[in-house]
């Protein structure tokens, strides 16, 4: 039996199924990184150099350095107001996430230095319980862990390079959606219920490169590159619909997604040996995210589920830029203060934006400090505010039928940690 099937809004239902392609990148991965809004490439201090710019390891203190820290991330609820039907309005749940971070830096060995970082470069969660949004994204939970060993070599007092390996592991991912859609049977629109419950895991490899040039003692120029990682998430899926009759798929599922490459260039200048100003630009190559395509071990036999969860969905994201400035000031021999600001573009076009990530351009404000307790121990803390601009979407411009505005999105990040040197 063949029917003409037009699923209103089903084009967007697949969007919540991707882990990395939703733009959930967390660039701030240390006390300094959070305090400076990630304007922290050219001028780095301490063990977190291993992650931000391992080429700078050759200029760090010649002893072991460790940093252990954790970030608390609060994601306030996002309000969606539909311009055509107030019944489609909704608010996401408030989310609270904790992420651990660890950095280690070795002493100098004939101009070679070894570093290791354990970070969470992608993560976060989004849940909607209102009827219309939950049809697209009832729950989207992502956990990505990265182990990043690196090796640097300092050729001379003004030039150094580094390279590292990226081991990315994602586990505990959860994608759920459920709700009613409208099906055009040719004789009229008929409501149909669909639902999805999926999980997936993956372990994949990448690399990173870094270079630093110091034209003078006070002036640093640096560039880093983190490679694209092609990830093959494998897991299980439970799909269900009651139209035209009850049908359930239980089986394995696979999704090929891309963790985009990131290029960062920064320059810093230190005034009077106390105040350092850094300007940083980074480009995230989200343009590699063209479409979303799930694959199942068994063929789906229901045309509704095929259209909603199997047919490839165009995403067509574009590369995004971030512009950052950070200021580090050594107030006393023991206390260092930091402040940062950034403007971060969204990669998501209006045509394919969805409830799993109603992203918009963001303004970031941050501050923090480090206090040296003694020659071995240093304590630090930082706060960052991520303020998302209101995003307005016109129905004619969106393939998911979204016709309204997203507002009050953003994030609060509080980071505390300690640095130990020996």
Coordinates of C-alpha atoms in Angstrom, one line a residue:
X1 CA 0.0 0.0 0.0
X2 CA 1.5 3.3 -1.1
X3 CA 0.2 6.6 0.4
X4 CA 1.2 10.1 -0.1
X5 CA 2.8 11.0 3.2
X6 CA 3.5 14.6 4.3
X7 CA 4.7 14.7 7.9
X8 CA 4.4 18.3 9.2
X9 CA 7.5 19.1 11.2
X10 CA 9.0 15.6 10.9
X11 CA 11.9 17.0 8.9
X12 CA 13.2 18.4 12.1
X13 CA 12.6 15.4 14.3
X14 CA 15.9 13.8 13.4
X15 CA 17.9 16.9 14.6
X16 CA 18.0 15.8 18.2
X17 CA 19.6 12.6 17.3
X18 CA 23.1 13.9 16.8
X19 CA 25.6 14.2 19.5
X20 CA 28.4 16.4 18.2
X21 CA 26.7 18.1 15.2
X22 CA 24.5 20.1 17.6
X23 CA 27.3 22.5 18.3
X24 CA 27.7 21.6 21.9
X25 CA 31.4 22.5 22.0
X26 CA 32.8 23.6 25.4
X27 CA 36.1 25.4 24.7
X28 CA 36.7 26.6 28.3
X29 CA 38.6 23.7 29.9
X30 CA 40.6 25.2 32.8
X31 CA 40.5 27.9 35.5
X32 CA 42.4 30.3 33.1
X33 CA 40.3 29.4 30.1
X34 CA 37.0 30.2 31.9
X35 CA 38.3 33.4 33.4
X36 CA 39.6 34.7 30.1
X37 CA 36.6 33.6 27.9
X38 CA 39.1 31.3 26.2
X39 CA 41.3 34.2 25.0
X40 CA 44.1 31.9 26.1
X41 CA 46.4 30.7 23.3
X42 CA 49.4 32.9 22.9
X43 CA 50.0 33.6 26.6
X44 CA 49.5 30.5 28.7
X45 CA 50.6 29.8 32.3
X46 CA 50.8 26.5 34.0
X47 CA 49.7 22.9 33.4
X48 CA 46.7 23.8 31.3
X49 CA 49.2 24.9 28.6
X50 CA 49.1 21.2 27.6
X51 CA 45.6 21.6 26.3
X52 CA 45.4 25.2 25.1
X53 CA 48.8 25.5 23.4
X54 CA 51.3 22.7 24.0
X55 CA 53.9 24.6 21.9
X56 CA 54.2 27.0 25.0
X57 CA 55.2 24.1 27.3
X58 CA 58.9 24.9 26.6
X59 CA 58.6 28.2 28.3
X60 CA 56.9 27.0 31.5
X61 CA 58.6 26.5 34.8
X62 CA 61.1 23.6 34.7
X63 CA 59.3 21.2 37.1
X64 CA 56.2 19.0 37.3
X65 CA 52.9 20.9 37.2
X66 CA 49.4 19.6 37.8
X67 CA 46.0 21.2 37.7
X68 CA 42.8 19.6 39.0
X69 CA 39.6 21.5 38.5
X70 CA 35.9 21.2 38.0
X71 CA 33.2 23.3 36.3
X72 CA 29.6 23.6 37.3
X73 CA 27.5 24.6 34.3
X74 CA 23.9 26.0 34.8
X75 CA 21.7 26.2 31.7
X76 CA 18.6 28.3 32.4
X77 CA 15.4 27.3 30.7
X78 CA 14.8 28.5 27.1
X79 CA 11.5 30.0 26.3
X80 CA 9.9 29.4 22.9
X81 CA 7.0 31.6 21.8
X82 CA 5.2 30.5 18.6
X83 CA 3.8 33.3 16.4
X84 CA 1.0 31.3 15.0
X85 CA -0.3 29.0 17.7
X86 CA 0.2 29.6 21.5
X87 CA -0.4 25.8 22.1
X88 CA 3.0 25.3 20.6
X89 CA 4.7 27.5 23.2
X90 CA 7.2 25.8 25.6
X91 CA 10.1 26.1 28.0
X92 CA 13.0 23.8 28.3
X93 CA 14.1 22.3 31.6
X94 CA 16.8 24.0 33.6
X95 CA 20.0 21.9 33.4
X96 CA 22.9 21.5 35.9
X97 CA 26.1 19.8 34.8
X98 CA 29.4 19.1 36.4
X99 CA 32.5 18.4 34.4
X100 CA 36.0 17.4 35.7
X101 CA 39.3 18.5 34.1
X102 CA 42.9 17.5 34.6
X103 CA 46.2 18.8 33.2
X104 CA 49.8 17.6 33.7
X105 CA 53.1 19.1 32.5
X106 CA 56.5 17.5 32.7
X107 CA 59.9 19.2 33.4
X108 CA 62.2 19.9 30.5
X109 CA 64.1 17.1 28.8
X110 CA 66.6 18.5 26.3
X111 CA 64.0 21.1 25.1
X112 CA 61.3 18.4 24.9
X113 CA 58.3 18.6 27.2
X114 CA 55.4 16.1 27.7
X115 CA 51.9 17.1 28.6
X116 CA 48.6 15.4 29.2
X117 CA 45.0 16.7 29.4
X118 CA 41.8 15.1 30.4
X119 CA 38.8 17.3 29.4
X120 CA 35.2 17.3 28.4
X121 CA 35.1 19.2 25.1
X122 CA 31.5 18.3 24.3
X123 CA 28.6 17.8 26.6
X124 CA 25.4 19.4 28.0
X125 CA 21.8 18.4 28.0
X126 CA 18.4 19.7 26.8
X127 CA 15.0 18.6 27.7
X128 CA 11.5 19.8 26.7
X129 CA 8.3 18.6 28.2
X130 CA 5.7 20.7 26.4
X131 CA 3.9 18.9 23.6
X132 CA 5.2 20.6 20.5
X133 CA 8.9 20.9 21.5
X134 CA 9.1 17.4 22.9
X135 CA 8.0 16.0 19.5
X136 CA 11.4 17.1 18.3
X137 CA 13.6 16.8 21.4
X138 CA 12.2 15.4 24.6
X139 CA 15.7 14.7 25.9
X140 CA 19.1 15.2 24.4
X141 CA 22.0 14.3 26.7
X142 CA 25.6 14.2 25.6
X143 CA 28.8 13.1 27.4
X144 CA 32.2 13.3 25.6
X145 CA 35.5 12.7 27.2
X146 CA 38.9 13.5 25.7
X147 CA 42.4 12.3 26.7
X148 CA 45.0 14.4 25.0
X149 CA 48.7 13.6 25.4
X150 CA 51.1 16.0 23.6
X151 CA 54.8 16.5 23.0
X152 CA 56.6 19.9 22.4
X153 CA 60.0 20.9 21.3
X154 CA 61.5 24.4 21.7
X155 CA 64.0 25.1 18.9
X156 CA 65.2 28.3 20.4
X157 CA 64.2 31.2 22.7
X158 CA 61.7 32.5 20.2
X159 CA 60.2 29.4 18.4
X160 CA 58.5 26.2 19.5
X161 CA 56.1 23.5 18.1
X162 CA 54.0 20.7 19.5
X163 CA 51.8 17.8 18.4
X164 CA 49.4 15.6 20.2
X165 CA 46.9 12.8 19.9
X166 CA 43.2 13.1 20.7
X167 CA 41.3 10.1 22.1
X168 CA 37.6 10.9 22.2
X169 CA 35.1 8.7 23.9
X170 CA 31.4 9.3 24.1
X171 CA 29.1 7.3 26.3
X172 CA 25.8 7.6 28.1
X173 CA 24.3 9.6 25.3
X174 CA 20.5 9.7 25.3
X175 CA 18.1 10.9 22.6
X176 CA 14.3 10.8 23.2
X177 CA 11.4 12.4 21.4
X178 CA 7.7 11.7 21.4
X179 CA 4.5 13.4 20.2
X180 CA 1.9 13.7 17.6
X181 CA 2.4 14.7 13.9
X182 CA -0.1 15.1 11.1
X183 CA -0.1 12.7 8.1
X184 CA -1.7 13.6 4.8
X185 CA -3.4 10.5 3.6
X186 CA -4.8 12.2 0.5
X187 CA -8.2 12.3 2.1
X188 CA -7.2 14.8 4.8
X189 CA -4.8 15.2 7.7
X190 CA -4.7 12.4 10.3
X191 CA -2.9 12.6 13.6
X192 CA -0.2 10.0 14.2
X193 CA 1.9 9.3 17.3
X194 CA 5.6 8.7 17.0
X195 CA 8.4 8.1 19.5
X196 CA 12.1 7.4 19.6
X197 CA 14.5 6.3 22.4
X198 CA 18.2 5.9 21.3
X199 CA 21.6 5.7 22.8
X200 CA 25.1 5.4 21.3
X201 CA 28.8 5.1 22.1
X202 CA 32.0 5.7 20.2
X203 CA 35.7 5.9 20.6
X204 CA 37.7 7.7 17.9
X205 CA 41.1 9.3 17.3
X206 CA 42.3 12.7 16.1
X207 CA 45.3 15.0 16.5
X208 CA 46.3 18.5 17.4
X209 CA 49.1 20.8 16.3
X210 CA 50.5 24.0 17.8
X211 CA 53.2 26.7 17.1
X212 CA 54.4 29.7 19.0
X213 CA 56.7 32.5 17.9
X214 CA 58.1 35.1 20.4
X215 CA 59.4 38.1 18.4
X216 CA 60.3 39.7 21.7
X217 CA 60.2 38.7 25.4
X218 CA 56.9 40.5 25.8
X219 CA 55.2 39.6 22.5
X220 CA 53.8 36.1 21.7
X221 CA 52.1 34.9 18.4
X222 CA 50.5 31.5 18.4
X223 CA 48.4 29.2 16.3
X224 CA 46.7 25.9 17.2
X225 CA 44.7 23.3 15.2
X226 CA 42.5 20.6 16.5
X227 CA 41.6 18.1 13.8
X228 CA 38.2 17.0 12.6
X229 CA 37.2 13.6 14.1
X230 CA 34.8 11.3 12.2
X231 CA 32.8 9.5 14.8
X232 CA 30.7 6.4 14.3
X233 CA 28.2 6.2 17.1
X234 CA 26.8 2.7 17.5
X235 CA 24.0 1.8 19.9
X236 CA 20.4 0.7 20.1
X237 CA 17.1 2.3 19.0
X238 CA 13.5 1.9 19.9
X239 CA 11.1 3.5 17.4
X240 CA 7.3 3.4 17.5
X241 CA 4.3 4.7 15.7
X242 CA 0.6 3.9 15.8
X243 CA -0.1 4.7 12.1
X244 CA -1.3 3.2 10.0
X245 CA -1.1 0.4 12.6
X246 CA 1.0 -0.2 15.7
X247 CA 4.7 -0.8 14.7
X248 CA 7.8 -0.9 16.8
X249 CA 11.5 -1.2 15.8
X250 CA 14.0 -2.5 18.3
X251 CA 17.5 -2.9 17.1
X252 CA 20.9 -1.6 16.5
X253 CA 21.5 1.9 15.0
X254 CA 24.6 3.7 13.7
X255 CA 25.2 7.4 13.0
X256 CA 28.2 8.9 11.3
X257 CA 28.9 12.4 12.7
X258 CA 31.8 14.8 12.5
X259 CA 33.5 16.6 15.3
X260 CA 34.6 19.7 13.4
X261 CA 38.2 21.0 13.2
X262 CA 39.1 24.2 15.1
X263 CA 41.7 26.7 14.0
X264 CA 42.8 29.3 16.6
X265 CA 45.2 32.2 16.2
X266 CA 46.2 34.5 19.0
X267 CA 48.6 37.2 19.9
X268 CA 49.5 38.7 23.3
X269 CA 51.6 41.5 24.7
X270 CA 52.8 41.9 28.3
X271 CA 53.2 45.4 29.7
X272 CA 55.6 46.2 32.5
X273 CA 55.9 42.5 33.4
X274 CA 52.5 42.6 35.0
X275 CA 49.6 43.1 32.6
X276 CA 49.1 40.8 29.6
X277 CA 46.5 41.5 26.9
X278 CA 45.6 38.8 24.5
X279 CA 43.5 38.8 21.3
X280 CA 42.3 35.5 19.9
X281 CA 40.3 34.4 16.9
X282 CA 39.0 30.9 16.4
X283 CA 37.2 29.3 13.5
X284 CA 35.1 26.1 14.0
X285 CA 34.6 24.2 10.7
X286 CA 30.9 23.3 11.2
X287 CA 30.5 23.6 7.5
X288 CA 31.4 19.9 7.4
X289 CA 28.0 19.1 8.9
X290 CA 25.9 18.8 5.7
X291 CA 23.3 16.2 6.7
X292 CA 22.1 13.8 9.4
X293 CA 21.6 10.2 8.4
X294 CA 20.9 7.3 10.6
X295 CA 21.4 3.7 9.6
X296 CA 19.7 0.6 11.1
X297 CA 20.7 -3.0 11.0
X298 CA 17.2 -4.0 9.9
X299 CA 15.1 -2.2 7.3
X300 CA 12.3 -0.1 8.7
X301 CA 9.0 -1.3 7.2
X302 CA 6.8 1.6 8.4
X303 CA 6.7 4.7 6.0
X304 CA 6.0 7.1 8.9
X305 CA 9.2 6.0 10.8
X306 CA 11.2 6.0 7.6
X307 CA 10.2 9.6 6.9
X308 CA 10.7 10.7 10.5
X309 CA 13.8 8.8 11.6
X310 CA 15.5 7.2 8.6
X311 CA 15.5 9.6 5.6
X312 CA 18.6 11.9 5.5
X313 CA 17.9 15.4 6.8
X314 CA 19.8 18.4 5.4
X315 CA 21.5 20.5 8.1
X316 CA 23.9 22.7 6.0
X317 CA 25.6 24.4 8.9
X318 CA 28.3 26.9 8.2
X319 CA 31.7 27.7 9.6
X320 CA 31.6 29.9 12.7
X321 CA 34.0 32.5 14.2
X322 CA 34.7 33.6 17.7
X323 CA 36.5 36.8 18.6
X324 CA 38.0 37.0 22.1
X325 CA 40.0 39.3 24.4
X326 CA 41.5 38.5 27.7
X327 CA 43.5 40.5 30.3
X328 CA 45.7 39.0 32.9
X329 CA 47.1 41.2 35.7
X330 CA 49.5 40.2 38.4
X331 CA 48.2 42.3 41.3
X332 CA 50.7 41.1 43.8
X333 CA 53.4 38.4 44.0
X334 CA 50.7 36.0 45.2
X335 CA 47.4 37.1 43.4
X336 CA 46.7 37.2 39.7
X337 CA 43.4 38.6 38.3
X338 CA 41.8 37.8 34.9
X339 CA 39.0 39.2 32.9
X340 CA 37.6 38.2 29.5
X341 CA 35.1 39.0 26.8
X342 CA 34.1 37.2 23.6
X343 CA 31.6 37.3 20.7
X344 CA 30.7 33.8 19.4
X345 CA 28.8 33.2 16.2
X346 CA 26.3 30.4 15.8
X347 CA 26.8 28.0 13.0
X348 CA 23.1 27.1 12.7
X349 CA 21.1 28.6 9.8
X350 CA 17.5 29.6 10.3
X351 CA 16.4 26.9 7.8
X352 CA 17.5 24.0 9.9
X353 CA 17.4 25.2 13.5
X354 CA 15.6 22.9 15.9
X355 CA 14.7 22.4 19.6
X356 CA 17.7 20.3 20.4
X357 CA 19.9 23.4 20.0
X358 CA 18.1 26.7 19.4
X359 CA 21.5 28.4 19.1
X360 CA 22.1 32.1 18.5
X361 CA 25.1 34.4 18.5
X362 CA 26.5 34.9 22.0
X363 CA 28.3 37.4 24.2
X364 CA 30.6 36.0 26.8
X365 CA 31.7 37.9 30.0
X366 CA 34.1 36.3 32.5
X367 CA 36.5 36.9 35.3
X368 CA 38.6 35.0 37.8
X369 CA 41.8 34.8 39.8
X370 CA 44.6 32.6 41.1
X371 CA 46.1 32.8 44.6
X372 CA 49.6 31.3 45.3
X373 CA 49.4 29.7 48.8
X374 CA 53.1 28.7 48.7
X375 CA 55.8 27.7 46.3
X376 CA 54.0 24.5 45.5
X377 CA 50.3 25.2 45.8
X378 CA 48.0 27.7 43.9
X379 CA 44.2 27.9 44.2
X380 CA 42.0 29.4 41.5
X381 CA 38.4 30.2 40.6
X382 CA 36.5 31.7 37.7
X383 CA 33.0 32.6 36.5
X384 CA 31.7 33.0 32.9
X385 CA 28.3 34.3 31.6
X386 CA 27.2 33.1 28.2
X387 CA 24.4 35.4 27.0
X388 CA 22.6 34.2 23.9
X389 CA 20.7 36.7 21.7
X390 CA 17.0 36.2 21.1
X391 CA 16.6 34.1 17.9
X392 CA 13.6 34.8 15.7
X393 CA 12.6 32.2 13.1
X394 CA 10.0 32.7 10.3
X395 CA 8.0 29.7 9.2
X396 CA 8.9 30.2 5.6
X397 CA 12.6 30.0 6.4
X398 CA 12.5 26.8 8.5
X399 CA 12.2 23.2 7.3
X400 CA 10.8 22.1 10.6
X401 CA 7.8 24.4 10.7
X402 CA 9.2 26.5 13.6
X403 CA 7.5 29.9 13.5
X404 CA 8.5 31.9 16.6
X405 CA 11.3 33.1 18.8
X406 CA 13.7 31.5 21.3
X407 CA 14.8 33.7 24.2
X408 CA 16.5 33.6 27.6
X409 CA 19.1 31.1 26.4
X410 CA 22.5 31.1 27.9
X411 CA 24.8 29.5 30.5
X412 CA 26.5 30.2 33.8
X413 CA 29.9 28.5 34.4
X414 CA 31.7 28.4 37.8
X415 CA 35.1 26.8 37.9
X416 CA 37.2 25.9 41.0
X417 CA 40.5 24.2 41.1
X418 CA 44.1 23.8 42.3
X419 CA 47.5 23.9 40.7
X420 CA 50.4 21.9 42.3
X421 CA 54.1 22.2 41.3
X422 CA 57.0 20.1 42.4

